PDB file of C-alpha atoms in Angstrom:
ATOM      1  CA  UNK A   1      16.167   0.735  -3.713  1.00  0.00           C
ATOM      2  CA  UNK A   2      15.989  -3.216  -4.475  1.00  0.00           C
ATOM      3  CA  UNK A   3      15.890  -4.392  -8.123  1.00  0.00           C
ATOM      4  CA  UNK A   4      13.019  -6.620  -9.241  1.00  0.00           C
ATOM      5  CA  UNK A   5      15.809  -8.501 -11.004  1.00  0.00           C
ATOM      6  CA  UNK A   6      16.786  -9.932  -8.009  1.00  0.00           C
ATOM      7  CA  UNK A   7      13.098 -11.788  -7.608  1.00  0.00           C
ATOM      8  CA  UNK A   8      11.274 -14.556  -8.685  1.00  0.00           C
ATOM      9  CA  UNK A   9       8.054 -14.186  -7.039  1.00  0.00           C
ATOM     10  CA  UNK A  10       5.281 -11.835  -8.828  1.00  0.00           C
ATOM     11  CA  UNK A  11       4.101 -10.156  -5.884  1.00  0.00           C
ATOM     12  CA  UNK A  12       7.909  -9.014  -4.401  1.00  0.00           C
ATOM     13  CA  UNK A  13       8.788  -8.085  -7.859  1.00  0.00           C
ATOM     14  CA  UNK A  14       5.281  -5.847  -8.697  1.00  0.00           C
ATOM     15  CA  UNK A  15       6.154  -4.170  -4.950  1.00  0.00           C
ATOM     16  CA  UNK A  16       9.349  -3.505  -6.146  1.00  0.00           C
ATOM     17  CA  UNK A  17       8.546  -1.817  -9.456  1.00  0.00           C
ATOM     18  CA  UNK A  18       6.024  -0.131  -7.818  1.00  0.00           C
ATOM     19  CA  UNK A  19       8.307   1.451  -4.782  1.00  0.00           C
ATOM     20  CA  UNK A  20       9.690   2.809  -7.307  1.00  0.00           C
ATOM     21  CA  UNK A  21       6.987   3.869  -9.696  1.00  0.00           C
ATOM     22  CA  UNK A  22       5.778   5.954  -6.785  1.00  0.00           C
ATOM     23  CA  UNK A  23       8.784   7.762  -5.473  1.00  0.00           C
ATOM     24  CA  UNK A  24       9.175   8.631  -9.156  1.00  0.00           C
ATOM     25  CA  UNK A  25       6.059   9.648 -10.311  1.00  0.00           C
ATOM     26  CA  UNK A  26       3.882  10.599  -7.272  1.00  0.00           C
ATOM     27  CA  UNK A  27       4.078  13.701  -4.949  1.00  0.00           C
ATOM     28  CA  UNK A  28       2.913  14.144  -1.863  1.00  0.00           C
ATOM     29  CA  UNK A  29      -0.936  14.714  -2.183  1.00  0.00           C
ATOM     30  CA  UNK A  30      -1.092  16.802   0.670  1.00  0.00           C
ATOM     31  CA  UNK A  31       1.492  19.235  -0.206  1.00  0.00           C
ATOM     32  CA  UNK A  32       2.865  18.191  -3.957  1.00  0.00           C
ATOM     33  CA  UNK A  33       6.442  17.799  -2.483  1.00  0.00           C
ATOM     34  CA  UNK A  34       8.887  15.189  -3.396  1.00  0.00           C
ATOM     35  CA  UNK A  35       7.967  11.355  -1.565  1.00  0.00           C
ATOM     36  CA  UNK A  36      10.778   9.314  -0.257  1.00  0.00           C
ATOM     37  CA  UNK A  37      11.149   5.702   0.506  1.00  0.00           C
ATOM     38  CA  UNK A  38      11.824   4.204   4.097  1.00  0.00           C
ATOM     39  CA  UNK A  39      13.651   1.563   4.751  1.00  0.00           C
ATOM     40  CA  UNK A  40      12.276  -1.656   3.669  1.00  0.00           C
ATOM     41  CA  UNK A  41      10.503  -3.268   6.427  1.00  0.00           C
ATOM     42  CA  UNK A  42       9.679  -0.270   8.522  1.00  0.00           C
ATOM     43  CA  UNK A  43       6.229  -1.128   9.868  1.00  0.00           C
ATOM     44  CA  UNK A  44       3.436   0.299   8.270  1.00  0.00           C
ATOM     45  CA  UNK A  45       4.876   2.980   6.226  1.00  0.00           C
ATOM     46  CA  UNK A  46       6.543   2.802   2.623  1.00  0.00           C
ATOM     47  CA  UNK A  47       6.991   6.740   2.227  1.00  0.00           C
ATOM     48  CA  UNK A  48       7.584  10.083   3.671  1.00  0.00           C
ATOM     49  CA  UNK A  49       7.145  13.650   2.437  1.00  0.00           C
ATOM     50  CA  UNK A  50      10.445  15.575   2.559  1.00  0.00           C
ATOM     51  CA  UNK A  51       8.346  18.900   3.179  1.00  0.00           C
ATOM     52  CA  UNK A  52       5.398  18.143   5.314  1.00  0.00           C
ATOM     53  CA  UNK A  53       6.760  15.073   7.012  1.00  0.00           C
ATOM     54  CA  UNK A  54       3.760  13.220   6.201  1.00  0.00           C
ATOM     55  CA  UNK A  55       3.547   9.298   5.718  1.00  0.00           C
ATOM     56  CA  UNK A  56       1.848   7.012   3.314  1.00  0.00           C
ATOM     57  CA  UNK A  57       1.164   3.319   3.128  1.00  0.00           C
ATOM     58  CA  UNK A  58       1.616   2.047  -0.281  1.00  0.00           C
ATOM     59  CA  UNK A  59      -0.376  -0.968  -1.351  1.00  0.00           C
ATOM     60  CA  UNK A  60      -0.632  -2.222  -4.778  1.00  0.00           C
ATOM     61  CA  UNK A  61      -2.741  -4.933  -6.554  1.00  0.00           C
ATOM     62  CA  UNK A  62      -3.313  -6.167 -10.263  1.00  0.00           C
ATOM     63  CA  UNK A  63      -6.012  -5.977 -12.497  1.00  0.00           C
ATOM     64  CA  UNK A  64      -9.629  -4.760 -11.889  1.00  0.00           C
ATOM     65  CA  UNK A  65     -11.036  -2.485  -8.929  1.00  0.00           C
ATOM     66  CA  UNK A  66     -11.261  -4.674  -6.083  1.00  0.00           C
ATOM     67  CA  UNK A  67     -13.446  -4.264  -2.899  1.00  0.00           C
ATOM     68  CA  UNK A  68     -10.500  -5.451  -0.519  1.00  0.00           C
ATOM     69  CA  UNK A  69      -7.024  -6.301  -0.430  1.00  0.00           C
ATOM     70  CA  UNK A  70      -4.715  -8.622   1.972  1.00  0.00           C
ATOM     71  CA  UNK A  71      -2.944  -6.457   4.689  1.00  0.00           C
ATOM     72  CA  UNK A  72      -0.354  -7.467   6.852  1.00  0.00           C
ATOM     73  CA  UNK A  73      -0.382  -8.187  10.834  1.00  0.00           C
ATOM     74  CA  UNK A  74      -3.300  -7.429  11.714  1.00  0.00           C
ATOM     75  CA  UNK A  75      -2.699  -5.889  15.470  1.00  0.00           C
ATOM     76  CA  UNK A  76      -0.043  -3.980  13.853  1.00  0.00           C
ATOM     77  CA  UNK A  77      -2.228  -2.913  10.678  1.00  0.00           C
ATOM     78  CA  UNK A  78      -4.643  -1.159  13.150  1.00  0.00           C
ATOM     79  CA  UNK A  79      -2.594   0.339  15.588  1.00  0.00           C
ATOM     80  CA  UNK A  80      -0.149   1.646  12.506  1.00  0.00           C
ATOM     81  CA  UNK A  81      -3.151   2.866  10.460  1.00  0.00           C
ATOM     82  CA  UNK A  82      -5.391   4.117  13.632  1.00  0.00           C
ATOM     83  CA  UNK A  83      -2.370   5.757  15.914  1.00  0.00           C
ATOM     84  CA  UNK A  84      -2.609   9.700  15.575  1.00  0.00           C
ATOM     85  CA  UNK A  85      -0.374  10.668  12.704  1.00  0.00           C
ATOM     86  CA  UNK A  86      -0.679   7.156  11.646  1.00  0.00           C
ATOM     87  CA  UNK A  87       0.170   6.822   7.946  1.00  0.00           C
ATOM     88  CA  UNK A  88      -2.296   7.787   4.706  1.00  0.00           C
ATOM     89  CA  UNK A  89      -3.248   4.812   1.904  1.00  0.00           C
ATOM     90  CA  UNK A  90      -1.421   5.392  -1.197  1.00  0.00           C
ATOM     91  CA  UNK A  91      -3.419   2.363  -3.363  1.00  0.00           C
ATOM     92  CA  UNK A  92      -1.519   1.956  -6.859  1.00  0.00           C
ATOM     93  CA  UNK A  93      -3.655  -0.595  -9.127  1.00  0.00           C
ATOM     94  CA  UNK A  94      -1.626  -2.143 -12.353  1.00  0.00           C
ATOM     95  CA  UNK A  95      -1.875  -4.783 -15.455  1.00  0.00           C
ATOM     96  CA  UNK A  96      -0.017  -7.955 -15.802  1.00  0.00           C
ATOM     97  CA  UNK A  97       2.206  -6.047 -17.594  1.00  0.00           C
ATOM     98  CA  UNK A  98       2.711  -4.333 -14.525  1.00  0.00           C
ATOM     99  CA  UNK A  99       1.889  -0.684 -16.378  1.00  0.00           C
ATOM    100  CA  UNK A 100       0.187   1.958 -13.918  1.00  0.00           C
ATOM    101  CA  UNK A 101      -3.967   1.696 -14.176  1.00  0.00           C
ATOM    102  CA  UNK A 102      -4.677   3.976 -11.731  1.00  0.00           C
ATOM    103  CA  UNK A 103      -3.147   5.518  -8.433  1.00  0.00           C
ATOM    104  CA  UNK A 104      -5.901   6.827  -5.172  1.00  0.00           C
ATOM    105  CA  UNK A 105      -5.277   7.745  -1.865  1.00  0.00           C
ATOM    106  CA  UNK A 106      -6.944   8.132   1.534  1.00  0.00           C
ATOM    107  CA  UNK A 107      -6.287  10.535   4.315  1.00  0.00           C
ATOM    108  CA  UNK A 108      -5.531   8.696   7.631  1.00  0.00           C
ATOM    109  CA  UNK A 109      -8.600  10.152   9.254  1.00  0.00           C
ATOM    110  CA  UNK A 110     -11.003   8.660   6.832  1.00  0.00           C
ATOM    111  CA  UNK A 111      -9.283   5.241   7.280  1.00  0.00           C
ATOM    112  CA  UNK A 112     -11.086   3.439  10.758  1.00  0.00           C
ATOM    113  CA  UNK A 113     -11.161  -0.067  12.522  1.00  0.00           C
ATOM    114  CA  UNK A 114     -14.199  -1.031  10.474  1.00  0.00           C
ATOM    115  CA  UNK A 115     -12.015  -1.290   7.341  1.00  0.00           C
ATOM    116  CA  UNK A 116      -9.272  -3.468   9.231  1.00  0.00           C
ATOM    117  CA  UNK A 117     -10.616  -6.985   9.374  1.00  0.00           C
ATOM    118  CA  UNK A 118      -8.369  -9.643  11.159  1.00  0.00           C
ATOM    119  CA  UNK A 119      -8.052 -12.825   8.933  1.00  0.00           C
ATOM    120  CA  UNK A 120      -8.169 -16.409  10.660  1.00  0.00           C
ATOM    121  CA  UNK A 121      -4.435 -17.457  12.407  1.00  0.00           C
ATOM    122  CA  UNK A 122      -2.321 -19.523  11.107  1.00  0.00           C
ATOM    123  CA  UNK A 123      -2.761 -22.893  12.113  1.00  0.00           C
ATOM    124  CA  UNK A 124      -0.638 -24.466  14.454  1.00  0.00           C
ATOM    125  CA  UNK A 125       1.089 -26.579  12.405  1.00  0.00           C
ATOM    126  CA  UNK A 126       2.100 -23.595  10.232  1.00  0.00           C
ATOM    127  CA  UNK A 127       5.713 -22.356   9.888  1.00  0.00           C
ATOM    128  CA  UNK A 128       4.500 -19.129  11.501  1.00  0.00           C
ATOM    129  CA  UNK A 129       1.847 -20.546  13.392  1.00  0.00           C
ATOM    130  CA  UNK A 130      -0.816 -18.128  15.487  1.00  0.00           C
ATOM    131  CA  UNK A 131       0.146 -15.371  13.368  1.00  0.00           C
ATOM    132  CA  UNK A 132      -2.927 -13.173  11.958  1.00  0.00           C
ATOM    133  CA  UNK A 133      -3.086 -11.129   8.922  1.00  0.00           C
ATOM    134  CA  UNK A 134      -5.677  -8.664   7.742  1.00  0.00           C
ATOM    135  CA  UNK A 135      -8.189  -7.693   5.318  1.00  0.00           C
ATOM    136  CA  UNK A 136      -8.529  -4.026   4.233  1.00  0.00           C
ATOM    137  CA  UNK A 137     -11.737  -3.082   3.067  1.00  0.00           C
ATOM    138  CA  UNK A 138     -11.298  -0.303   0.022  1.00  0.00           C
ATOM    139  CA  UNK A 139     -15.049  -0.008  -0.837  1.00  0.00           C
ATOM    140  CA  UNK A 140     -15.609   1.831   2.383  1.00  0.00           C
ATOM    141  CA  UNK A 141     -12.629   4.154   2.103  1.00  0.00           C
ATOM    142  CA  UNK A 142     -13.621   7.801   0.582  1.00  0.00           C
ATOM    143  CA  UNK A 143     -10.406   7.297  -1.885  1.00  0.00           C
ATOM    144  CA  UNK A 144      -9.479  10.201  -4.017  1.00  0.00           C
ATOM    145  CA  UNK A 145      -8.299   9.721  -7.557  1.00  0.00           C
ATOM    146  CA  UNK A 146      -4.585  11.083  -7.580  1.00  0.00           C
ATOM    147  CA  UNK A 147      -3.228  12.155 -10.597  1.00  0.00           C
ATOM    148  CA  UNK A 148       0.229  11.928 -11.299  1.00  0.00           C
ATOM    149  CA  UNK A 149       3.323  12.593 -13.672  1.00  0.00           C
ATOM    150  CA  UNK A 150       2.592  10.741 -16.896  1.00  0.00           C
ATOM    151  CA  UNK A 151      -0.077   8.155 -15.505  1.00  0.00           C
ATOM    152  CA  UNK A 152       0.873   4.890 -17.498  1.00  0.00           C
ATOM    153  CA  UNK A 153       4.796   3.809 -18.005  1.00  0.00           C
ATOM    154  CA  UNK A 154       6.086   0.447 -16.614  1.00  0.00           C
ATOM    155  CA  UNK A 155       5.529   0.202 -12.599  1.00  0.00           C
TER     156      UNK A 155
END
């Protein structure tokens, strides 16, 4: 697992604390087992359960409850999150201190292409030019709360 040490940048270093918040603190909703992480970059899954083999999304955001978040690709955001075993939404919200607020979740099958919004492309004078993110759409996503180890602690 990467050190946060080894960034600069306050998003890269909250997902790093984060990672590793949750494969320290959380279990596997479905089943309470022990979650893994994946390799960094694997598309569209952070996490595995070592018992029921399921798969979970993490995404992570500071400060207040917010109705949408910034996903990633956006063709691959909906065919990840909308293929048939696709992965669950592990949503882990924290203070500029980076200290765990509050950690929900969402089964896959409650997650549809209504809450995947593509964002405009880059332009085409952009580095990665033509490429399209997403917006995720929380608000519409029946979340449940998930309580974990000792909720709080540094991300």
């Amino acid at each position: 697992m990467q050190d946060a040490a080894d960034y600069t940048s306050a998003s890269q270093i909250a997902r790093v604390l984060t990672e590793k918040w949750v494969s320290q603190q959380v279990a596997c909703p479905l089943c309470g087992s022990t979650l893994k992480p994946l390799a960094n970059n694997t598309p569209g899954r952070d996490f595995y359960c070592v018992e029921c083999a399921a798969s979970y999304q993490l995404k992570s955001y500071k400060g207040k409850r917010k109705p949408k978040l910034i996903g990633a690709e956006y063709r691959t955001t909906v065919s990840i999150l909308l293929a048939a075993g696709g992965p669950h939404l592990l949503v882990v919200r924290y203070s500029k201190e980076y200290m765990v607020q509050e950690v929900f979740w969402a089964e896959n099958k409650d997650i549809t292409k209504d809450h995947v919004q593509p964002r405009r492309p880059l332009s085409s004078t952009a580095r990665r030019a033509g490429w399209q993110g997403s917006t995720l759409f929380l608000g519409q996503i029946p979340f449940k709360i998930l309580l974990c180890k000792p909720l709080g602690g540094a991300a």
